[in-house]
Short mmCIF file of C-alpha atoms in Angstrom, two decimals:
data_model
loop_
_atom_site.label_atom_id
_atom_site.label_comp_id
_atom_site.label_asym_id
_atom_site.label_seq_id
_atom_site.Cartn_x
_atom_site.Cartn_y
_atom_site.Cartn_z
CA MET A 299 123.12 102.57 3.36
CA SER A 300 121.56 105.22 5.50
CA ILE A 301 120.51 103.46 8.67
CA LYS A 302 121.70 100.07 9.80
CA VAL A 303 120.28 98.46 12.93
CA GLU A 304 121.80 95.23 14.22
CA ASN A 305 120.27 93.04 16.92
CA LEU A 306 118.88 96.04 18.71
CA THR A 307 117.47 95.39 22.17
CA LYS A 308 116.24 97.76 24.84
CA TYR A 309 115.11 96.79 28.30
CA TYR A 310 113.04 99.00 30.56
CA GLY A 311 113.66 97.25 33.85
CA GLN A 312 112.80 93.62 33.21
CA GLN A 313 110.67 94.27 30.18
CA ALA A 314 112.06 94.28 26.67
CA ALA A 315 110.57 97.26 24.81
CA VAL A 316 112.60 96.37 21.73
CA ASN A 317 113.66 92.81 21.34
CA ASP A 318 116.50 91.87 18.99
CA ILE A 319 115.50 93.69 15.82
CA THR A 320 117.65 94.01 12.73
CA PHE A 321 116.94 96.06 9.63
CA GLU A 322 118.50 98.37 7.10
CA ILE A 323 117.13 101.50 5.51
CA ASN A 324 118.54 102.72 2.22
CA THR A 325 119.22 106.31 1.28
CA GLY A 326 116.12 108.00 -0.10
CA GLU A 327 113.59 105.53 1.23
CA ILE A 328 110.43 106.59 3.04
CA VAL A 329 109.90 103.97 5.69
CA GLY A 330 106.94 103.69 8.03
CA PHE A 331 107.11 102.06 11.43
CA LEU A 332 103.66 100.68 11.99
CA GLY A 333 102.47 99.14 15.20
CA PRO A 334 100.05 99.42 18.07
CA ASN A 335 100.82 101.81 20.93
CA GLY A 336 103.63 100.48 23.08
CA ALA A 337 105.05 98.26 20.34
CA GLY A 338 108.52 99.79 20.56
CA LYS A 339 108.40 102.24 17.63
CA SER A 340 109.28 105.33 19.64
CA THR A 341 111.91 103.49 21.66
CA THR A 342 113.62 102.42 18.44
CA MET A 343 113.55 105.99 17.14
CA LYS A 344 114.89 107.34 20.40
CA MET A 345 117.83 104.98 20.10
CA ILE A 346 118.52 105.98 16.49
CA THR A 347 118.52 109.65 17.50
CA THR A 348 120.92 108.84 20.41
CA TYR A 349 118.43 109.98 23.07
CA LEU A 350 118.50 106.47 24.54
CA THR A 351 121.35 103.98 24.55
CA PRO A 352 120.60 100.41 23.44
CA SER A 353 120.81 97.64 26.05
CA ALA A 354 122.35 95.52 23.31
CA GLY A 355 122.99 95.79 19.59
CA LYS A 356 124.37 98.46 17.30
CA ILE A 357 123.01 101.30 15.22
CA TYR A 358 124.84 103.02 12.39
CA VAL A 359 123.66 106.18 10.67
CA ASN A 360 125.66 106.82 7.48
CA ASP A 361 128.18 104.31 8.86
CA LEU A 362 128.63 106.33 12.05
CA SER A 363 127.96 104.55 15.34
CA THR A 364 125.30 106.14 17.53
CA GLU A 365 127.32 105.29 20.61
CA SER A 366 130.90 106.21 19.83
CA GLU A 367 130.14 109.04 17.37
CA SER A 368 126.99 110.35 18.95
CA LEU A 369 127.49 114.04 18.16
CA GLU A 370 128.33 113.30 14.52
CA VAL A 371 125.22 111.14 14.17
CA ARG A 372 123.05 113.89 15.63
CA LYS A 373 124.28 116.30 12.95
CA LYS A 374 123.00 113.97 10.23
CA ILE A 375 119.57 113.58 11.78
CA GLY A 376 116.53 115.81 11.95
CA TYR A 377 114.14 114.64 14.62
CA LEU A 378 110.54 115.38 15.45
CA PRO A 379 109.88 113.68 18.79
CA GLU A 380 106.52 112.25 19.79
CA GLN A 381 104.02 114.91 20.93
CA ASN A 382 106.11 117.54 19.14
CA PRO A 383 107.61 119.33 22.16
CA LEU A 384 108.28 123.04 21.57
CA TYR A 385 109.28 126.09 23.59
CA LEU A 386 105.88 127.73 23.75
CA ASP A 387 107.19 131.08 25.00
CA MET A 388 109.43 131.65 21.99
CA ASN A 389 108.29 133.11 18.72
CA VAL A 390 108.65 131.08 15.56
CA LEU A 391 111.65 132.91 14.10
CA ASP A 392 113.58 133.01 17.38
CA TYR A 393 112.97 129.32 17.85
CA LEU A 394 114.16 128.42 14.36
CA GLU A 395 117.23 130.56 14.90
CA PHE A 396 117.91 128.77 18.17
CA ALA A 397 117.54 125.39 16.46
CA ALA A 398 119.82 126.46 13.60
CA GLU A 399 122.51 127.63 16.00
CA LEU A 400 122.37 124.38 17.95
CA GLU A 401 122.65 122.42 14.70
CA SER A 402 125.77 124.47 13.91
CA VAL A 403 124.42 125.98 10.73
CA PRO A 404 127.10 128.52 9.75
CA LYS A 405 126.19 132.01 10.98
CA SER A 406 126.09 133.44 7.46
CA ASP A 407 123.59 130.78 6.32
CA ILE A 408 121.20 130.97 9.28
CA ALA A 409 118.98 133.72 7.90
CA LYS A 410 118.80 131.96 4.54
CA SER A 411 117.93 128.55 5.96
CA ILE A 412 115.26 130.01 8.26
CA LYS A 413 113.72 131.77 5.29
CA LYS A 414 113.76 128.58 3.30
CA MET A 415 112.10 126.54 6.05
CA VAL A 416 109.46 129.22 6.62
CA GLY A 417 108.67 128.93 2.92
CA VAL A 418 108.70 125.14 2.66
CA CYS A 419 106.58 124.65 5.78
CA GLY A 420 104.18 127.51 5.04
CA LEU A 421 104.92 129.48 8.19
CA GLY A 422 104.97 132.92 6.52
CA ASP A 423 101.81 134.23 8.19
CA VAL A 424 102.72 133.13 11.70
CA GLN A 425 106.48 133.69 11.78
CA HIS A 426 106.29 136.53 14.31
CA LYS A 427 103.83 134.82 16.64
CA ASP A 428 104.64 132.99 19.84
CA ILE A 429 104.57 129.23 19.32
CA GLY A 430 102.11 128.87 22.20
CA GLU A 431 99.51 130.84 20.24
CA LEU A 432 99.61 128.60 17.18
CA SER A 433 97.11 125.91 16.21
CA LYS A 434 98.17 122.31 16.37
CA GLY A 435 98.72 122.13 12.61
CA PHE A 436 101.05 125.10 12.63
CA LYS A 437 102.90 123.78 15.66
CA GLN A 438 103.49 120.60 13.73
CA ARG A 439 104.93 122.61 10.85
CA VAL A 440 107.22 124.43 13.27
CA GLY A 441 108.34 121.04 14.58
CA LEU A 442 109.09 119.89 11.03
CA ALA A 443 110.87 123.13 10.17
CA GLN A 444 113.01 122.75 13.28
CA ALA A 445 113.89 119.18 12.31
CA MET A 446 114.99 120.18 8.81
CA ILE A 447 116.68 123.49 9.45
CA HIS A 448 120.16 122.02 8.94
CA GLU A 449 119.17 119.98 5.88
CA PRO A 450 119.82 116.61 7.48
CA ASP A 451 120.32 113.45 5.43
CA VAL A 452 117.96 111.52 7.64
CA LEU A 453 114.61 112.68 8.96
CA ILE A 454 112.98 110.85 11.84
CA LEU A 455 109.39 111.78 12.57
CA ASP A 456 107.59 110.19 15.49
CA GLU A 457 103.84 110.27 14.84
CA PRO A 458 103.97 113.41 12.72
CA THR A 459 100.22 113.65 12.20
CA SER A 460 98.85 112.64 15.58
CA GLY A 461 96.21 114.97 16.96
CA LEU A 462 95.65 116.84 13.71
CA ASP A 463 92.32 117.30 11.96
CA PRO A 464 91.79 115.57 8.60
CA ASN A 465 92.66 118.62 6.53
CA GLN A 466 95.85 119.23 8.46
CA ILE A 467 96.75 115.56 8.16
CA ILE A 468 96.49 115.73 4.38
CA GLU A 469 98.67 118.85 4.29
CA ILE A 470 101.34 117.39 6.55
CA ARG A 471 101.37 114.17 4.52
CA LYS A 472 101.83 116.17 1.36
CA LEU A 473 104.73 117.98 3.01
CA ILE A 474 106.27 114.71 4.14
CA LYS A 475 106.00 113.18 0.68
CA GLN A 476 107.61 116.24 -0.82
CA LEU A 477 110.47 116.14 1.70
CA GLY A 478 110.94 112.43 1.31
CA LYS A 479 112.04 112.90 -2.28
CA GLU A 480 115.42 114.15 -1.19
CA LYS A 481 115.96 112.47 2.14
CA THR A 482 115.87 109.21 3.97
CA LEU A 483 112.71 109.46 5.99
CA VAL A 484 111.51 107.30 8.83
CA LEU A 485 108.10 107.93 10.35
CA SER A 486 106.08 106.07 12.89
CA THR A 487 102.36 105.82 13.13
CA HIS A 488 99.59 103.61 14.33
CA ILE A 489 97.35 104.85 11.54
CA LEU A 490 97.32 102.55 8.55
CA GLN A 491 96.14 105.00 5.93
CA GLU A 492 99.18 107.06 6.72
CA VAL A 493 101.52 104.31 5.69
CA GLU A 494 99.54 103.54 2.57
CA ALA A 495 99.49 107.24 1.67
CA THR A 496 103.13 108.13 2.25
CA CYS A 497 105.53 105.21 2.59
CA ASP A 498 107.61 103.18 0.15
CA ARG A 499 108.15 100.52 2.74
CA VAL A 500 106.52 99.36 5.94
CA LEU A 501 107.98 97.75 9.02
CA ILE A 502 105.24 96.34 11.18
CA ILE A 503 106.43 96.21 14.77
CA ASN A 504 104.68 94.36 17.54
CA LYS A 505 105.87 93.71 21.06
CA GLY A 506 109.35 94.89 20.25
CA GLN A 507 109.79 92.72 17.18
CA ILE A 508 109.48 93.21 13.46
CA VAL A 509 106.64 91.02 12.26
CA ALA A 510 106.52 92.15 8.64
CA ASP A 511 108.70 94.14 6.27
CA GLY A 512 107.93 95.16 2.69
CA THR A 513 106.13 97.60 0.45
CA PRO A 514 102.47 98.14 1.29
CA ASP A 515 101.53 96.29 -1.94
CA SER A 516 103.83 93.34 -1.40
CA LEU A 517 102.52 92.91 2.12
CA GLN A 518 99.00 92.86 0.80
CA ASP A 519 99.95 90.19 -1.71
CA LYS A 520 101.78 88.12 0.81
CA PHE A 521 99.09 88.14 3.42
CA ARG A 522 96.11 87.97 1.11
CA GLY A 523 94.25 84.93 2.27
CA GLN A 524 90.80 83.92 1.17
CA VAL A 525 88.83 86.17 -1.06
CA GLN A 526 85.76 87.42 0.69
CA ILE A 527 82.59 88.18 -1.21
CA SER A 528 79.43 89.71 0.08
CA LEU A 529 76.27 88.95 -1.80
CA VAL A 530 72.85 90.52 -1.26
CA LEU A 531 69.76 88.73 -2.57
CA LYS A 532 66.20 89.95 -2.77
CA LYS A 533 64.19 88.15 -0.17
CA ASP A 534 60.93 87.14 -1.90
CA SER A 535 60.87 83.73 -3.48
CA VAL A 536 64.23 82.76 -2.07
CA ASP A 537 64.66 79.42 -0.42
CA LYS A 538 67.76 80.20 1.57
CA ASP A 539 68.86 76.62 2.17
CA LEU A 540 68.63 75.85 -1.51
CA VAL A 541 70.65 78.96 -2.41
CA LEU A 542 73.33 78.22 0.17
CA ARG A 543 73.69 74.67 -1.05
CA ALA A 544 73.90 75.86 -4.67
CA ILE A 545 76.59 78.41 -3.89
CA SER A 546 78.61 75.98 -1.84
CA SER A 547 78.69 73.63 -4.80
CA ILE A 548 80.43 76.22 -7.02
CA ARG A 549 84.07 75.46 -7.69
CA ASN A 550 86.68 77.32 -5.55
CA ILE A 551 84.16 78.32 -2.91
CA GLU A 552 85.04 77.17 0.54
CA LYS A 553 82.25 78.44 2.71
CA ALA A 554 79.03 80.39 2.50
CA ARG A 555 76.74 81.66 5.23
CA ILE A 556 74.00 84.17 5.84
CA SER A 557 75.40 87.02 7.86
CA LYS A 558 72.35 89.23 8.11
CA GLU A 559 68.74 89.21 7.16
CA ASP A 560 66.25 92.04 7.00
CA GLU A 561 62.75 92.53 5.62
CA LEU A 562 63.81 92.85 2.02
CA SER A 563 67.02 90.91 1.63
CA TYR A 564 69.48 88.26 2.67
CA HIS A 565 73.14 89.17 3.13
CA LEU A 566 75.52 86.33 2.42
CA LEU A 567 79.20 86.11 3.17
CA ILE A 568 81.13 83.83 0.85
CA ALA A 569 84.73 82.78 1.26
CA GLY A 570 86.54 81.90 -1.95
CA ARG A 571 89.92 80.24 -2.45
CA LYS A 572 92.97 82.50 -2.56
CA GLY A 573 93.61 84.15 -5.88
CA GLU A 574 90.42 83.02 -7.61
CA ASP A 575 87.66 85.30 -8.81
CA VAL A 576 84.38 83.49 -8.30
CA ARG A 577 82.03 86.39 -8.85
CA GLU A 578 81.08 85.39 -12.36
CA ASP A 579 80.21 81.85 -11.30
CA ILE A 580 78.03 83.15 -8.51
CA PHE A 581 76.28 85.54 -10.86
CA ARG A 582 75.51 82.83 -13.43
CA LYS A 583 74.32 80.44 -10.76
CA MET A 584 71.94 83.00 -9.31
CA VAL A 585 70.61 83.90 -12.72
CA SER A 586 70.02 80.26 -13.54
CA MET A 587 68.10 79.90 -10.30
CA ASN A 588 66.16 83.06 -11.10
CA GLN A 589 67.34 84.91 -8.02
CA VAL A 590 67.54 88.71 -7.95
CA ILE A 591 70.99 90.02 -7.05
CA LEU A 592 70.90 93.36 -5.21
CA GLY A 593 74.59 93.51 -4.50
CA LEU A 594 77.77 91.61 -5.26
CA HIS A 595 81.06 92.84 -3.96
CA GLN A 596 84.53 91.39 -3.49
CA GLU A 597 86.58 92.66 -0.60
CA GLU A 598 90.35 93.09 -0.80
CA THR A 599 92.49 92.14 2.16
CA SER A 600 93.55 95.57 3.34
CA LEU A 601 96.70 96.54 5.16
CA GLU A 602 94.39 96.96 8.11
CA ASP A 603 93.48 93.28 8.07
CA ILE A 604 97.14 92.31 7.87
CA PHE A 605 97.95 94.63 10.69
CA ARG A 606 95.22 93.21 12.86
CA GLN A 607 96.21 89.66 11.97
CA LEU A 608 99.86 90.28 12.86
CA THR A 609 99.42 92.30 15.99
CA THR A 610 96.63 90.46 17.74
CA LYS A 611 97.23 86.78 17.10
CA SER A 612 99.77 86.39 19.87
CA ASN A 613 97.45 87.81 22.50
CA MET B 90 131.74 127.50 23.84
CA LYS B 91 129.48 128.67 21.02
CA ASN B 92 126.85 126.18 22.13
CA ILE B 93 127.03 127.32 25.74
CA LEU B 94 126.44 130.85 24.52
CA THR B 95 123.42 129.79 22.44
CA ILE B 96 121.82 128.08 25.44
CA PHE B 97 122.78 131.00 27.68
CA ARG B 98 121.10 133.57 25.45
CA LYS B 99 117.97 131.48 25.07
CA GLU B 100 117.68 130.88 28.82
CA LEU B 101 118.24 134.49 29.76
CA ARG B 102 115.63 135.57 27.25
CA SER B 103 113.13 133.09 28.62
CA TYR B 104 113.68 134.44 32.14
CA PHE B 105 112.65 137.87 30.93
CA ASN B 106 109.85 136.49 28.72
CA SER B 107 108.12 135.16 31.81
CA PRO B 108 107.16 136.99 34.99
CA VAL B 109 109.71 134.98 37.02
CA ALA B 110 112.64 137.36 36.56
CA TYR B 111 110.58 140.47 37.27
CA ILE B 112 108.90 139.11 40.39
CA VAL B 113 112.13 137.78 41.82
CA LEU B 114 114.06 140.99 41.10
CA PHE B 115 111.23 143.08 42.52
CA VAL B 116 111.12 141.15 45.78
CA PHE B 117 114.91 141.15 46.01
CA LEU B 118 115.11 144.92 45.66
CA ILE B 119 112.20 145.60 48.04
CA ILE B 120 113.87 143.60 50.81
CA THR B 121 117.41 144.87 50.30
CA GLY B 122 116.07 148.40 49.85
CA TRP B 123 114.25 148.21 53.17
CA PHE B 124 117.38 147.06 54.99
CA PHE B 125 119.47 149.73 53.33
CA THR B 126 117.15 152.63 54.09
CA SER B 127 116.42 151.50 57.62
CA SER B 128 120.09 151.37 58.54
CA LEU B 129 120.77 154.66 56.82
CA PHE B 130 117.82 156.74 57.97
CA LEU B 131 116.78 155.04 61.20
CA GLY B 132 120.18 153.82 62.33
CA GLN B 133 122.03 156.87 60.90
CA VAL B 134 124.94 154.60 59.93
CA VAL B 135 126.80 154.67 56.61
CA THR B 136 127.15 150.94 55.98
CA MET B 137 126.29 148.10 53.62
CA ARG B 138 126.49 145.62 56.49
CA ASN B 139 122.73 145.18 56.96
CA VAL B 140 122.16 144.67 53.24
CA PHE B 141 124.98 142.18 52.96
CA ASP B 142 123.77 140.28 56.01
CA ILE B 143 120.32 139.80 54.57
CA ILE B 144 121.30 138.82 51.00
CA PRO B 145 122.45 135.27 51.90
CA PHE B 146 119.00 134.77 53.47
CA ILE B 147 117.21 136.09 50.39
CA PHE B 148 119.33 133.78 48.22
CA LEU B 149 117.90 130.81 50.10
CA PHE B 150 114.59 131.49 48.33
CA PHE B 151 115.72 133.53 45.39
CA VAL B 152 118.07 130.97 43.88
CA PRO B 153 115.78 127.93 44.12
CA ALA B 154 113.06 130.11 42.56
CA ILE B 155 115.12 130.98 39.49
CA SER B 156 116.71 127.54 39.07
CA MET B 157 113.69 125.33 39.72
CA ARG B 158 112.45 125.41 36.14
CA THR B 159 115.76 125.04 34.31
CA LEU B 160 115.52 121.31 33.64
CA SER B 161 112.25 120.19 35.20
CA GLU B 162 110.22 122.22 32.73
CA GLU B 163 112.16 120.76 29.82
CA LYS B 164 111.49 117.30 31.17
CA LYS B 165 107.80 117.98 31.64
CA SER B 166 107.21 119.49 28.22
CA GLY B 167 109.49 116.98 26.48
CA THR B 168 111.75 119.66 25.00
CA ILE B 169 114.64 117.96 26.79
CA GLU B 170 114.44 115.31 24.08
CA LEU B 171 114.89 117.96 21.40
CA LEU B 172 117.79 119.50 23.23
CA LEU B 173 119.58 116.23 23.95
CA THR B 174 119.33 115.05 20.34
CA LYS B 175 120.96 118.20 18.99
CA PRO B 176 124.69 118.00 18.30
CA ILE B 177 125.62 119.58 21.61
CA SER B 178 127.03 117.98 24.73
CA ASP B 179 125.10 117.59 27.98
CA THR B 180 127.75 119.66 29.76
CA ASP B 181 127.22 122.57 27.37
CA ILE B 182 123.49 122.50 28.09
CA VAL B 183 124.00 122.51 31.85
CA MET B 184 126.69 125.20 31.67
CA GLY B 185 124.53 127.46 29.51
CA LYS B 186 121.69 127.21 31.97
CA PHE B 187 124.00 127.71 34.93
CA LEU B 188 125.51 130.86 33.47
CA ALA B 189 122.10 132.30 32.60
CA ALA B 190 120.90 131.87 36.19
CA LEU B 191 124.17 133.32 37.43
CA ALA B 192 123.70 136.30 35.14
CA LEU B 193 120.23 136.90 36.59
CA THR B 194 121.66 136.86 40.12
CA GLY B 195 124.41 139.16 38.88
CA ILE B 196 121.78 141.57 37.57
CA ALA B 197 120.04 141.53 40.96
CA LEU B 198 123.32 142.23 42.74
CA ALA B 199 124.20 144.95 40.24
CA PHE B 200 121.08 146.87 41.28
CA THR B 201 122.40 147.03 44.85
CA LEU B 202 125.44 148.94 43.57
CA ILE B 203 123.13 151.96 43.65
CA TYR B 204 123.24 151.72 47.44
CA VAL B 205 127.02 151.55 47.44
CA ILE B 206 127.29 154.55 45.14
CA SER B 207 124.96 156.63 47.29
CA LEU B 208 126.97 155.69 50.36
CA THR B 209 130.18 157.04 48.86
CA PHE B 210 128.62 160.51 48.91
CA LEU B 211 127.75 160.25 52.57
CA GLY B 212 130.84 158.92 54.22
CA LYS B 213 133.84 156.68 54.08
CA ILE B 214 133.31 153.04 53.16
CA ASP B 215 135.59 150.03 53.13
CA LEU B 216 135.77 149.39 49.40
CA GLY B 217 137.94 146.28 49.74
CA SER B 218 135.47 144.53 51.95
CA ILE B 219 132.57 145.56 49.70
CA ILE B 220 134.24 144.16 46.57
CA GLY B 221 135.10 141.01 48.49
CA THR B 222 131.52 140.63 49.61
CA TYR B 223 130.20 140.97 46.07
CA ILE B 224 132.62 138.32 44.84
CA GLY B 225 131.64 136.12 47.77
CA LEU B 226 127.93 136.59 47.10
CA LEU B 227 128.35 135.76 43.43
CA LEU B 228 130.32 132.60 44.24
CA MET B 229 127.81 131.64 46.91
CA SER B 230 124.93 132.05 44.48
CA GLY B 231 126.94 129.97 41.99
CA VAL B 232 126.99 127.06 44.41
CA TYR B 233 123.29 127.51 45.15
CA ILE B 234 122.44 127.65 41.46
CA SER B 235 124.35 124.47 40.68
CA ILE B 236 122.46 122.78 43.51
CA GLY B 237 119.19 124.21 42.18
CA ILE B 238 119.85 122.94 38.65
CA PHE B 239 120.77 119.54 40.02
CA ALA B 240 117.50 119.42 42.00
CA SER B 241 115.66 120.50 38.86
CA SER B 242 117.18 117.62 36.92
CA LEU B 243 115.72 115.11 39.37
CA THR B 244 112.05 115.81 38.79
CA GLU B 245 109.47 117.02 36.30
CA ASN B 246 107.76 119.04 38.98
CA GLN B 247 108.98 122.60 39.55
CA VAL B 248 107.56 122.77 43.07
CA VAL B 249 109.35 119.58 44.05
CA ALA B 250 112.54 120.95 42.50
CA PHE B 251 112.13 124.14 44.51
CA ILE B 252 111.67 122.25 47.78
CA ILE B 253 114.61 119.89 47.18
CA SER B 254 116.98 122.71 46.30
CA PHE B 255 115.73 124.87 49.18
CA LEU B 256 116.37 122.05 51.65
CA MET B 257 119.84 121.35 50.29
CA VAL B 258 120.82 125.00 50.21
CA PHE B 259 119.35 125.58 53.66
CA ALA B 260 121.28 122.64 55.10
CA LEU B 261 124.51 124.02 53.67
CA PHE B 262 123.69 127.43 55.06
CA LEU B 263 122.68 126.14 58.49
CA LEU B 264 125.73 123.95 58.97
CA ASN B 265 127.82 126.75 60.47
CA LYS B 266 125.08 127.57 62.96
CA VAL B 267 124.79 124.12 64.52
CA LEU B 268 128.51 123.48 64.94
CA VAL B 269 128.41 124.34 68.65
CA PHE B 270 126.28 121.27 69.28
CA LEU B 271 128.74 118.89 67.66
CA PRO B 272 131.95 117.21 68.89
CA THR B 273 135.00 119.23 67.83
CA SER B 274 136.48 116.54 65.56
CA LEU B 275 133.32 116.51 63.45
CA ALA B 276 132.86 120.26 63.73
CA SER B 277 136.07 121.14 61.90
CA ILE B 278 135.08 119.03 58.89
CA LEU B 279 131.57 120.39 58.80
CA GLU B 280 132.88 123.89 59.20
CA TYR B 281 134.83 123.44 56.01
CA ILE B 282 131.72 122.27 54.18
CA SER B 283 129.64 125.13 55.52
CA ILE B 284 129.14 127.88 52.99
CA ASP B 285 128.88 130.60 55.61
CA TYR B 286 132.35 129.95 56.95
CA HIS B 287 133.96 130.67 53.60
CA PHE B 288 131.69 133.59 52.92
CA GLY B 289 132.68 135.14 56.24
CA SER B 290 136.35 135.34 55.33
CA ILE B 291 135.76 136.61 51.80
CA ALA B 292 133.38 139.27 53.11
CA ARG B 293 136.16 140.65 55.30
CA GLY B 294 137.95 141.47 52.07
CA VAL B 295 140.39 138.59 52.26
CA ILE B 296 140.34 136.70 49.00
CA ASP B 297 141.93 133.40 49.87
CA THR B 298 142.44 130.74 47.21
CA ARG B 299 141.17 128.10 49.65
CA ASN B 300 137.78 129.80 49.73
CA ILE B 301 137.69 130.25 45.98
CA ILE B 302 138.56 126.58 45.53
CA TYR B 303 135.79 125.64 47.94
CA TYR B 304 133.18 127.49 45.88
CA LEU B 305 134.46 126.37 42.50
CA SER B 306 134.63 122.74 43.56
CA GLY B 307 131.08 122.98 44.95
CA ILE B 308 129.87 124.29 41.60
CA THR B 309 131.79 121.62 39.69
CA ILE B 310 130.48 118.78 41.83
CA PHE B 311 126.85 119.73 41.31
CA ILE B 312 127.27 120.37 37.60
CA LEU B 313 128.80 116.92 37.26
CA LEU B 314 125.97 115.44 39.31
CA THR B 315 123.46 117.17 37.04
CA ARG B 316 125.17 115.73 33.99
CA ALA B 317 125.06 112.28 35.56
CA SER B 318 121.39 112.78 36.31
CA LEU B 319 120.74 113.60 32.64
CA GLU B 320 122.71 110.52 31.58
CA ARG B 321 120.43 108.42 33.76
CA ARG B 322 117.77 108.41 31.03
CA LYS B 323 119.99 106.14 29.02
CA TRP B 324 119.96 103.23 31.40
#
């Protein structure tokens, strides 16, 4: 067991930022904290990294308590805080050396571990530059290198790809996936594709509580509701009422309506019962009625839909 | 100890990476240099007195200027979160920063040794009192720095940190000057708190443990307050 969180609660004044959450993260897992801004993701991470103290509840990292064995816990953790704060006036190598010394990497190993991190994070070309001169993508790599300089068992990355351009995001994700092979990795994000692209497991957090926990696939299965089908019919010679009635009569179809209509076509939205594929029935029906199908497409419930469902319903 | 040294080295380097150290040293040497040469060439007196009289005044600005960024900048840029999640105690962080600022003041004071050396060629000087004064100045700046770092821990804004520490330092400095307006019972307590009172006796070349204890306890109190102020994030 790598991280164990028990009944964790954190109050900011009167407001509970994190409200009685409990979870466990196993060694080697890549876990994504997903949630809207202000859901309590960063607060939870700050408590795991000992920056904040819980108002109630306990956290154990490798069976060490974050409160009574704070310094020991910090040695096990590599942390990239939100917004990736860095000393902009230092150059990359000096900064990594500073980080290594603070993490009590033995003096004889410092040069070796800096070299390794420069290699892994692709910092070779910029290692002599001041951090302030670097692009956002490179700064992010410096932040990651700093977090891993002492080869921690647990890596905690708070929004590691925020503010990067799409190419940089893909590179950082690749890096994260590669790192996650050897370590327990917790990352937070409010971007869904990120979780789908990198994580083994997702914790969806909303208003300080965990509202869902599972692999991205299992969550999709669990929350898959109706099947939604969009159907586009050529407009000429269509009697729309007749078509709607015919479709509604097909087995396993719950509802059908026209969502849009333009000069050439009708767009229909059809809701089918969970787990049933009704596309073939629709196709045969339309053919039998001599209607021309321009498009027929079944939409999967995406993680995005689940996310929206879970994080907005209580508002 | 190793951690204090790591922070110390990093802080001292960042002083000299930015214009702060150079500007502050430059101004310090211009002012002390003026007072030295004017007493020597205009007053025709072989003495450090004028220089030593002005340094406590310069410190009122000098020390808040070098200590204002120590923690407020870390808070503003968020690097404080990096620092406080490393396996290093809050005390080590504060001590490292304190010693780096003290070293910078030490460097400034070391430059004024040039004046002392040139005086030895020109006449007889009271070496005991000069050594005492240097020790006193260093201890005085230590108290000011610990106040400055404490003020810096209270805010993200360097200017606010500067003003808070200037006011606190100025109050401590002024205390000795307003004693005449106070009832005697209160005056004796305030006299003990006043930094000038203790500096006066050290500067005469008398190194009394009571004065040393005064300075060291002042430094300790403000370092502990700074640590408490860093802890505050946790509540």
